[in-house]
Amino acid sequence: MLKEAELHILKNNIWYSQLPILFQDFISQYATQVHIERDQAVFHHGDAFDGIYAVLHGKIRLGYIDIEGNESIAAIAEPIMWFGEISLIDQQPRSHHAIAVEKSTILKISNTAIEDLLHTHPKFWFHIAQLSSQKLRLAFLELIAIQSQNISQRLAQRLLFILNGYGNHVHIENHMIHLSQEQLAQMLMCSRQTINQELHQLEQQGILKISFKKIEILNLPRLHTLAHATM
């Protein structure tokens, strides 16, 4: 059973806050806390489905590591982002890795618990579909950005995605992004030098401030305008 502190954190997740009370009560009863160390895997690409997760504290990087050890980062999951539901839907092995960036605390709902819930209440599949379609929508926006936007716009859009927890946050409470320029470059499929140049241009415009592995957003409206500017 989750405590009030964990439930308070969950309430800043859009998906959770809009769930029926019965589904929320299920999460409160069956979600368990898992503590993981830095660089420890929550799951690997190819693993069998074992449940769905949410980040309470810390950061989990979602991506893929090829046979030569090169990593591609799709997203950094922070509080309060859910992940791992894709394999629940398609009943296929994990499509990516989930590895702790730092010491983290995550919630886990086991595969047996969530599958039993959906068997008993099939209408709740709608909410699982919402959770997955949220990510699909962002993936389409990113694909469109690659095809139609310059790197400045793509960077601005990605920073907004991260601030909003990839659509997970009810409110943007923290304007600080804890991310290295190398990780940001991997997300945007460009060089670290390019990201460094773009960030310094935004800093000169007073939109953000760069620190070691941190980016503080100073002017959210201007960042939003840049992300959605027409070419």
PDB file of C-alpha atoms in Angstrom:
ATOM      1  CA  MET A   1       0.000   0.000   0.000  1.00  0.00           C
ATOM      2  CA  LEU A   2       1.423   3.353  -1.057  1.00  0.00           C
ATOM      3  CA  LYS A   3       1.816   6.076   1.543  1.00  0.00           C
ATOM      4  CA  GLU A   4       0.477   9.605   1.307  1.00  0.00           C
ATOM      5  CA  ALA A   5       3.877  10.964   0.217  1.00  0.00           C
ATOM      6  CA  GLU A   6       3.989   8.656  -2.828  1.00  0.00           C
ATOM      7  CA  LEU A   7       0.357   9.398  -3.696  1.00  0.00           C
ATOM      8  CA  HIS A   8       1.094  13.132  -3.549  1.00  0.00           C
ATOM      9  CA  ILE A   9       3.864  12.674  -6.133  1.00  0.00           C
ATOM     10  CA  LEU A  10       1.576  10.575  -8.348  1.00  0.00           C
ATOM     11  CA  LYS A  11      -1.027  13.329  -8.413  1.00  0.00           C
ATOM     12  CA  ASN A  12       1.281  15.436 -10.604  1.00  0.00           C
ATOM     13  CA  ASN A  13       1.019  12.766 -13.324  1.00  0.00           C
ATOM     14  CA  ILE A  14      -1.685  13.600 -15.864  1.00  0.00           C
ATOM     15  CA  TRP A  15      -2.463   9.974 -16.653  1.00  0.00           C
ATOM     16  CA  TYR A  16      -2.842   8.940 -13.009  1.00  0.00           C
ATOM     17  CA  SER A  17      -4.839  12.034 -12.039  1.00  0.00           C
ATOM     18  CA  GLN A  18      -7.447  11.245 -14.705  1.00  0.00           C
ATOM     19  CA  LEU A  19      -7.847   7.545 -13.868  1.00  0.00           C
ATOM     20  CA  PRO A  20     -11.097   6.224 -12.361  1.00  0.00           C
ATOM     21  CA  ILE A  21     -10.927   5.946  -8.574  1.00  0.00           C
ATOM     22  CA  LEU A  22     -11.009   2.152  -8.818  1.00  0.00           C
ATOM     23  CA  PHE A  23      -7.861   2.162 -10.970  1.00  0.00           C
ATOM     24  CA  GLN A  24      -6.141   4.653  -8.658  1.00  0.00           C
ATOM     25  CA  ASP A  25      -6.994   2.481  -5.658  1.00  0.00           C
ATOM     26  CA  PHE A  26      -5.555  -0.530  -7.490  1.00  0.00           C
ATOM     27  CA  ILE A  27      -2.254   1.304  -8.031  1.00  0.00           C
ATOM     28  CA  SER A  28      -2.172   2.381  -4.394  1.00  0.00           C
ATOM     29  CA  GLN A  29      -2.664  -1.218  -3.277  1.00  0.00           C
ATOM     30  CA  TYR A  30      -0.484  -3.145  -5.733  1.00  0.00           C
ATOM     31  CA  ALA A  31       2.368  -0.785  -6.671  1.00  0.00           C
ATOM     32  CA  THR A  32       5.606  -1.589  -4.836  1.00  0.00           C
ATOM     33  CA  GLN A  33       8.682   0.566  -4.437  1.00  0.00           C
ATOM     34  CA  VAL A  34      11.933  -0.624  -6.009  1.00  0.00           C
ATOM     35  CA  HIS A  35      15.264   1.026  -5.163  1.00  0.00           C
ATOM     36  CA  ILE A  36      17.928   0.805  -7.851  1.00  0.00           C
ATOM     37  CA  GLU A  37      21.503   1.985  -8.013  1.00  0.00           C
ATOM     38  CA  ARG A  38      23.185   4.075 -10.670  1.00  0.00           C
ATOM     39  CA  ASP A  39      23.710   2.117 -13.941  1.00  0.00           C
ATOM     40  CA  GLN A  40      21.493  -0.723 -12.706  1.00  0.00           C
ATOM     41  CA  ALA A  41      18.982  -1.952 -15.298  1.00  0.00           C
ATOM     42  CA  VAL A  42      15.260  -1.958 -14.650  1.00  0.00           C
ATOM     43  CA  PHE A  43      15.011  -4.151 -17.735  1.00  0.00           C
ATOM     44  CA  HIS A  44      16.947  -4.848 -20.926  1.00  0.00           C
ATOM     45  CA  HIS A  45      15.983  -4.971 -24.575  1.00  0.00           C
ATOM     46  CA  GLY A  46      14.591  -8.440 -25.253  1.00  0.00           C
ATOM     47  CA  ASP A  47      13.484  -9.153 -21.666  1.00  0.00           C
ATOM     48  CA  ALA A  48      10.051 -10.629 -21.078  1.00  0.00           C
ATOM     49  CA  PHE A  49       7.333  -8.299 -19.777  1.00  0.00           C
ATOM     50  CA  ASP A  50       7.356  -8.191 -15.974  1.00  0.00           C
ATOM     51  CA  GLY A  51       5.234  -5.133 -15.216  1.00  0.00           C
ATOM     52  CA  ILE A  52       4.862  -1.391 -15.691  1.00  0.00           C
ATOM     53  CA  TYR A  53       6.858   1.273 -13.857  1.00  0.00           C
ATOM     54  CA  ALA A  54       6.800   4.887 -12.737  1.00  0.00           C
ATOM     55  CA  VAL A  55       9.697   7.051 -11.533  1.00  0.00           C
ATOM     56  CA  LEU A  56       9.241   8.487  -8.035  1.00  0.00           C
ATOM     57  CA  HIS A  57      12.774   9.785  -7.444  1.00  0.00           C
ATOM     58  CA  GLY A  58      15.812   9.873  -9.706  1.00  0.00           C
ATOM     59  CA  LYS A  59      16.166   9.330 -13.441  1.00  0.00           C
ATOM     60  CA  ILE A  60      15.919   6.353 -15.806  1.00  0.00           C
ATOM     61  CA  ARG A  61      17.279   6.530 -19.336  1.00  0.00           C
ATOM     62  CA  LEU A  62      15.257   4.750 -21.990  1.00  0.00           C
ATOM     63  CA  GLY A  63      17.086   3.712 -25.134  1.00  0.00           C
ATOM     64  CA  TYR A  64      19.071   1.074 -26.932  1.00  0.00           C
ATOM     65  CA  ILE A  65      22.669  -0.169 -26.783  1.00  0.00           C
ATOM     66  CA  ASP A  66      23.980  -1.855 -29.921  1.00  0.00           C
ATOM     67  CA  ILE A  67      26.350  -4.814 -30.101  1.00  0.00           C
ATOM     68  CA  GLU A  68      29.359  -2.462 -30.122  1.00  0.00           C
ATOM     69  CA  GLY A  69      28.229  -0.703 -26.958  1.00  0.00           C
ATOM     70  CA  ASN A  70      27.009   2.492 -28.624  1.00  0.00           C
ATOM     71  CA  GLU A  71      23.989   3.936 -26.860  1.00  0.00           C
ATOM     72  CA  SER A  72      20.998   5.715 -28.355  1.00  0.00           C
ATOM     73  CA  ILE A  73      18.840   7.585 -25.825  1.00  0.00           C
ATOM     74  CA  ALA A  74      15.154   8.068 -26.583  1.00  0.00           C
ATOM     75  CA  ALA A  75      14.199   9.777 -23.319  1.00  0.00           C
ATOM     76  CA  ILE A  76      15.182  10.325 -19.706  1.00  0.00           C
ATOM     77  CA  ALA A  77      12.291   9.295 -17.458  1.00  0.00           C
ATOM     78  CA  GLU A  78      11.987  11.471 -14.345  1.00  0.00           C
ATOM     79  CA  PRO A  79       9.246  11.905 -11.723  1.00  0.00           C
ATOM     80  CA  ILE A  80       6.504  11.222 -12.460  1.00  0.00           C
ATOM     81  CA  MET A  81       6.737   9.324 -15.747  1.00  0.00           C
ATOM     82  CA  TRP A  82       5.308   5.874 -16.424  1.00  0.00           C
ATOM     83  CA  PHE A  83       7.077   3.462 -18.743  1.00  0.00           C
ATOM     84  CA  GLY A  84       7.110  -0.191 -19.762  1.00  0.00           C
ATOM     85  CA  GLU A  85       3.509  -0.514 -20.942  1.00  0.00           C
ATOM     86  CA  ILE A  86       4.330  -1.288 -24.594  1.00  0.00           C
ATOM     87  CA  SER A  87       5.074  -4.948 -23.888  1.00  0.00           C
ATOM     88  CA  LEU A  88       1.815  -5.203 -21.949  1.00  0.00           C
ATOM     89  CA  ILE A  89      -0.083  -4.180 -25.070  1.00  0.00           C
ATOM     90  CA  ASP A  90       1.697  -6.175 -27.782  1.00  0.00           C
ATOM     91  CA  GLN A  91       2.865  -9.095 -25.592  1.00  0.00           C
ATOM     92  CA  GLN A  92       6.334  -8.817 -27.121  1.00  0.00           C
ATOM     93  CA  PRO A  93       9.727  -8.616 -25.360  1.00  0.00           C
ATOM     94  CA  ARG A  94      11.028  -5.251 -24.204  1.00  0.00           C
ATOM     95  CA  SER A  95      11.793  -2.936 -27.119  1.00  0.00           C
ATOM     96  CA  HIS A  96      14.498  -0.956 -25.309  1.00  0.00           C
ATOM     97  CA  HIS A  97      16.688  -0.739 -22.219  1.00  0.00           C
ATOM     98  CA  ALA A  98      15.709   1.099 -19.017  1.00  0.00           C
ATOM     99  CA  ILE A  99      18.814   1.937 -16.970  1.00  0.00           C
ATOM    100  CA  ALA A 100      19.205   4.183 -13.920  1.00  0.00           C
ATOM    101  CA  VAL A 101      21.099   7.420 -14.541  1.00  0.00           C
ATOM    102  CA  GLU A 102      21.466   7.817 -10.783  1.00  0.00           C
ATOM    103  CA  LYS A 103      20.254   6.168  -7.587  1.00  0.00           C
ATOM    104  CA  SER A 104      16.483   6.053  -8.071  1.00  0.00           C
ATOM    105  CA  THR A 105      13.211   4.902  -6.578  1.00  0.00           C
ATOM    106  CA  ILE A 106      10.572   3.552  -8.921  1.00  0.00           C
ATOM    107  CA  LEU A 107       7.119   2.081  -8.579  1.00  0.00           C
ATOM    108  CA  LYS A 108       6.390  -1.313 -10.087  1.00  0.00           C
ATOM    109  CA  ILE A 109       3.053  -2.939 -10.826  1.00  0.00           C
ATOM    110  CA  SER A 110       3.749  -6.587 -11.578  1.00  0.00           C
ATOM    111  CA  ASN A 111       2.625  -8.253 -14.784  1.00  0.00           C
ATOM    112  CA  THR A 112       0.301 -10.619 -12.908  1.00  0.00           C
ATOM    113  CA  ALA A 113      -1.394  -7.792 -10.993  1.00  0.00           C
ATOM    114  CA  ILE A 114      -1.991  -5.538 -14.016  1.00  0.00           C
ATOM    115  CA  GLU A 115      -3.086  -8.439 -16.233  1.00  0.00           C
ATOM    116  CA  ASP A 116      -5.554  -9.628 -13.568  1.00  0.00           C
ATOM    117  CA  LEU A 117      -6.973  -6.101 -13.309  1.00  0.00           C
ATOM    118  CA  LEU A 118      -7.459  -5.823 -17.069  1.00  0.00           C
ATOM    119  CA  HIS A 119      -9.048  -9.275 -17.217  1.00  0.00           C
ATOM    120  CA  THR A 120     -11.528  -8.301 -14.518  1.00  0.00           C
ATOM    121  CA  HIS A 121     -12.116  -4.767 -15.870  1.00  0.00           C
ATOM    122  CA  PRO A 122     -11.544  -4.838 -19.680  1.00  0.00           C
ATOM    123  CA  LYS A 123     -12.704  -1.214 -19.948  1.00  0.00           C
ATOM    124  CA  PHE A 124      -9.436  -0.189 -18.250  1.00  0.00           C
ATOM    125  CA  TRP A 125      -7.575  -1.127 -21.438  1.00  0.00           C
ATOM    126  CA  PHE A 126      -8.662   2.320 -22.648  1.00  0.00           C
ATOM    127  CA  HIS A 127      -6.445   3.936 -20.018  1.00  0.00           C
ATOM    128  CA  ILE A 128      -3.479   1.728 -20.927  1.00  0.00           C
ATOM    129  CA  ALA A 129      -4.003   2.808 -24.545  1.00  0.00           C
ATOM    130  CA  GLN A 130      -3.979   6.442 -23.403  1.00  0.00           C
ATOM    131  CA  LEU A 131      -0.655   5.918 -21.654  1.00  0.00           C
ATOM    132  CA  SER A 132       0.896   4.430 -24.794  1.00  0.00           C
ATOM    133  CA  SER A 133      -0.678   6.895 -27.251  1.00  0.00           C
ATOM    134  CA  GLN A 134       0.769   9.753 -25.218  1.00  0.00           C
ATOM    135  CA  LYS A 135       4.250   8.528 -26.159  1.00  0.00           C
ATOM    136  CA  LEU A 136       3.190   7.765 -29.733  1.00  0.00           C
ATOM    137  CA  ARG A 137       1.980  11.337 -30.200  1.00  0.00           C
ATOM    138  CA  LEU A 138       5.336  12.711 -29.046  1.00  0.00           C
ATOM    139  CA  ALA A 139       7.168  10.260 -31.313  1.00  0.00           C
ATOM    140  CA  PHE A 140       5.210  11.563 -34.312  1.00  0.00           C
ATOM    141  CA  LEU A 141       5.944  15.163 -33.319  1.00  0.00           C
ATOM    142  CA  GLU A 142       9.649  14.307 -33.120  1.00  0.00           C
ATOM    143  CA  LEU A 143       9.540  12.615 -36.532  1.00  0.00           C
ATOM    144  CA  ILE A 144       7.836  15.644 -38.060  1.00  0.00           C
ATOM    145  CA  ALA A 145      10.415  17.916 -36.408  1.00  0.00           C
ATOM    146  CA  ILE A 146      13.286  15.921 -37.938  1.00  0.00           C
ATOM    147  CA  GLN A 147      11.757  16.363 -41.378  1.00  0.00           C
ATOM    148  CA  SER A 148      10.639  19.977 -41.164  1.00  0.00           C
ATOM    149  CA  GLN A 149      12.492  21.902 -38.436  1.00  0.00           C
ATOM    150  CA  ASN A 150      16.016  23.159 -37.970  1.00  0.00           C
ATOM    151  CA  ILE A 151      18.152  22.072 -35.031  1.00  0.00           C
ATOM    152  CA  SER A 152      17.291  25.189 -33.001  1.00  0.00           C
ATOM    153  CA  GLN A 153      13.580  24.411 -33.164  1.00  0.00           C
ATOM    154  CA  ARG A 154      14.131  20.716 -32.472  1.00  0.00           C
ATOM    155  CA  LEU A 155      16.258  21.542 -29.427  1.00  0.00           C
ATOM    156  CA  ALA A 156      13.626  23.945 -28.093  1.00  0.00           C
ATOM    157  CA  GLN A 157      10.899  21.356 -28.603  1.00  0.00           C
ATOM    158  CA  ARG A 158      12.918  18.627 -26.872  1.00  0.00           C
ATOM    159  CA  LEU A 159      13.625  20.887 -23.891  1.00  0.00           C
ATOM    160  CA  LEU A 160       9.883  21.534 -23.596  1.00  0.00           C
ATOM    161  CA  PHE A 161       9.181  17.801 -23.789  1.00  0.00           C
ATOM    162  CA  ILE A 162      11.639  17.167 -20.960  1.00  0.00           C
ATOM    163  CA  LEU A 163      10.263  19.993 -18.797  1.00  0.00           C
ATOM    164  CA  ASN A 164       6.767  18.591 -19.173  1.00  0.00           C
ATOM    165  CA  GLY A 165       7.908  15.043 -18.460  1.00  0.00           C
ATOM    166  CA  TYR A 166       7.009  14.014 -22.022  1.00  0.00           C
ATOM    167  CA  GLY A 167       3.389  14.919 -21.403  1.00  0.00           C
ATOM    168  CA  ASN A 168       3.273  13.434 -17.893  1.00  0.00           C
ATOM    169  CA  HIS A 169       3.173  16.536 -15.682  1.00  0.00           C
ATOM    170  CA  VAL A 170      -0.028  18.255 -14.612  1.00  0.00           C
ATOM    171  CA  HIS A 171       2.068  21.346 -13.846  1.00  0.00           C
ATOM    172  CA  ILE A 172       5.654  22.284 -14.715  1.00  0.00           C
ATOM    173  CA  GLU A 173       7.008  22.785 -11.189  1.00  0.00           C
ATOM    174  CA  ASN A 174      10.752  22.751 -11.866  1.00  0.00           C
ATOM    175  CA  HIS A 175      12.449  24.671 -14.662  1.00  0.00           C
ATOM    176  CA  MET A 176      15.757  22.862 -14.154  1.00  0.00           C
ATOM    177  CA  ILE A 177      16.758  20.086 -16.577  1.00  0.00           C
ATOM    178  CA  HIS A 178      19.416  17.689 -15.292  1.00  0.00           C
ATOM    179  CA  LEU A 179      20.980  16.420 -18.479  1.00  0.00           C
ATOM    180  CA  SER A 180      24.436  16.428 -20.048  1.00  0.00           C
ATOM    181  CA  GLN A 181      25.027  17.952 -23.460  1.00  0.00           C
ATOM    182  CA  GLU A 182      26.188  14.540 -24.670  1.00  0.00           C
ATOM    183  CA  GLN A 183      22.871  12.960 -23.683  1.00  0.00           C
ATOM    184  CA  LEU A 184      20.955  15.797 -25.324  1.00  0.00           C
ATOM    185  CA  ALA A 185      22.999  15.359 -28.494  1.00  0.00           C
ATOM    186  CA  GLN A 186      22.206  11.623 -28.539  1.00  0.00           C
ATOM    187  CA  MET A 187      18.500  12.379 -28.247  1.00  0.00           C
ATOM    188  CA  LEU A 188      18.618  14.800 -31.169  1.00  0.00           C
ATOM    189  CA  MET A 189      21.003  12.683 -33.270  1.00  0.00           C
ATOM    190  CA  CYS A 190      23.598  15.404 -33.712  1.00  0.00           C
ATOM    191  CA  SER A 191      27.051  16.221 -32.379  1.00  0.00           C
ATOM    192  CA  ARG A 192      27.800  17.524 -28.904  1.00  0.00           C
ATOM    193  CA  GLN A 193      29.498  20.523 -30.524  1.00  0.00           C
ATOM    194  CA  THR A 194      26.272  21.433 -32.325  1.00  0.00           C
ATOM    195  CA  ILE A 195      24.237  21.215 -29.112  1.00  0.00           C
ATOM    196  CA  ASN A 196      26.860  23.268 -27.275  1.00  0.00           C
ATOM    197  CA  GLN A 197      26.639  26.031 -29.893  1.00  0.00           C
ATOM    198  CA  GLU A 198      22.830  26.035 -29.887  1.00  0.00           C
ATOM    199  CA  LEU A 199      22.627  26.149 -26.093  1.00  0.00           C
ATOM    200  CA  HIS A 200      25.044  29.061 -25.909  1.00  0.00           C
ATOM    201  CA  GLN A 201      22.958  30.968 -28.458  1.00  0.00           C
ATOM    202  CA  LEU A 202      19.857  30.404 -26.315  1.00  0.00           C
ATOM    203  CA  GLU A 203      21.824  31.482 -23.244  1.00  0.00           C
ATOM    204  CA  GLN A 204      22.854  34.724 -24.985  1.00  0.00           C
ATOM    205  CA  GLN A 205      19.179  35.375 -25.725  1.00  0.00           C
ATOM    206  CA  GLY A 206      18.325  34.983 -22.045  1.00  0.00           C
ATOM    207  CA  ILE A 207      16.163  31.908 -22.653  1.00  0.00           C
ATOM    208  CA  LEU A 208      18.203  29.561 -20.486  1.00  0.00           C
ATOM    209  CA  LYS A 209      21.294  29.237 -18.333  1.00  0.00           C
ATOM    210  CA  ILE A 210      23.869  26.467 -18.747  1.00  0.00           C
ATOM    211  CA  SER A 211      25.596  24.776 -15.811  1.00  0.00           C
ATOM    212  CA  PHE A 212      27.459  21.491 -15.434  1.00  0.00           C
ATOM    213  CA  LYS A 213      24.988  18.781 -16.522  1.00  0.00           C
ATOM    214  CA  LYS A 214      22.166  21.252 -15.873  1.00  0.00           C
ATOM    215  CA  ILE A 215      20.062  23.593 -17.974  1.00  0.00           C
ATOM    216  CA  GLU A 216      17.841  26.153 -16.259  1.00  0.00           C
ATOM    217  CA  ILE A 217      14.984  27.511 -18.351  1.00  0.00           C
ATOM    218  CA  LEU A 218      14.671  31.246 -17.672  1.00  0.00           C
ATOM    219  CA  ASN A 219      12.057  32.246 -20.253  1.00  0.00           C
ATOM    220  CA  LEU A 220       9.524  29.507 -20.947  1.00  0.00           C
ATOM    221  CA  PRO A 221       7.284  31.577 -23.294  1.00  0.00           C
ATOM    222  CA  ARG A 222      10.228  32.434 -25.581  1.00  0.00           C
ATOM    223  CA  LEU A 223      11.343  28.798 -25.637  1.00  0.00           C
ATOM    224  CA  HIS A 224       7.792  27.806 -26.611  1.00  0.00           C
ATOM    225  CA  THR A 225       7.728  30.457 -29.354  1.00  0.00           C
ATOM    226  CA  LEU A 226      11.002  29.194 -30.790  1.00  0.00           C
ATOM    227  CA  ALA A 227       9.821  25.579 -30.754  1.00  0.00           C
ATOM    228  CA  HIS A 228       6.657  26.413 -32.673  1.00  0.00           C
ATOM    229  CA  ALA A 229       8.005  29.049 -35.052  1.00  0.00           C
ATOM    230  CA  THR A 230       7.179  28.562 -38.723  1.00  0.00           C
ATOM    231  CA  MET A 231      10.043  28.307 -41.175  1.00  0.00           C
TER     232      MET A 231
END
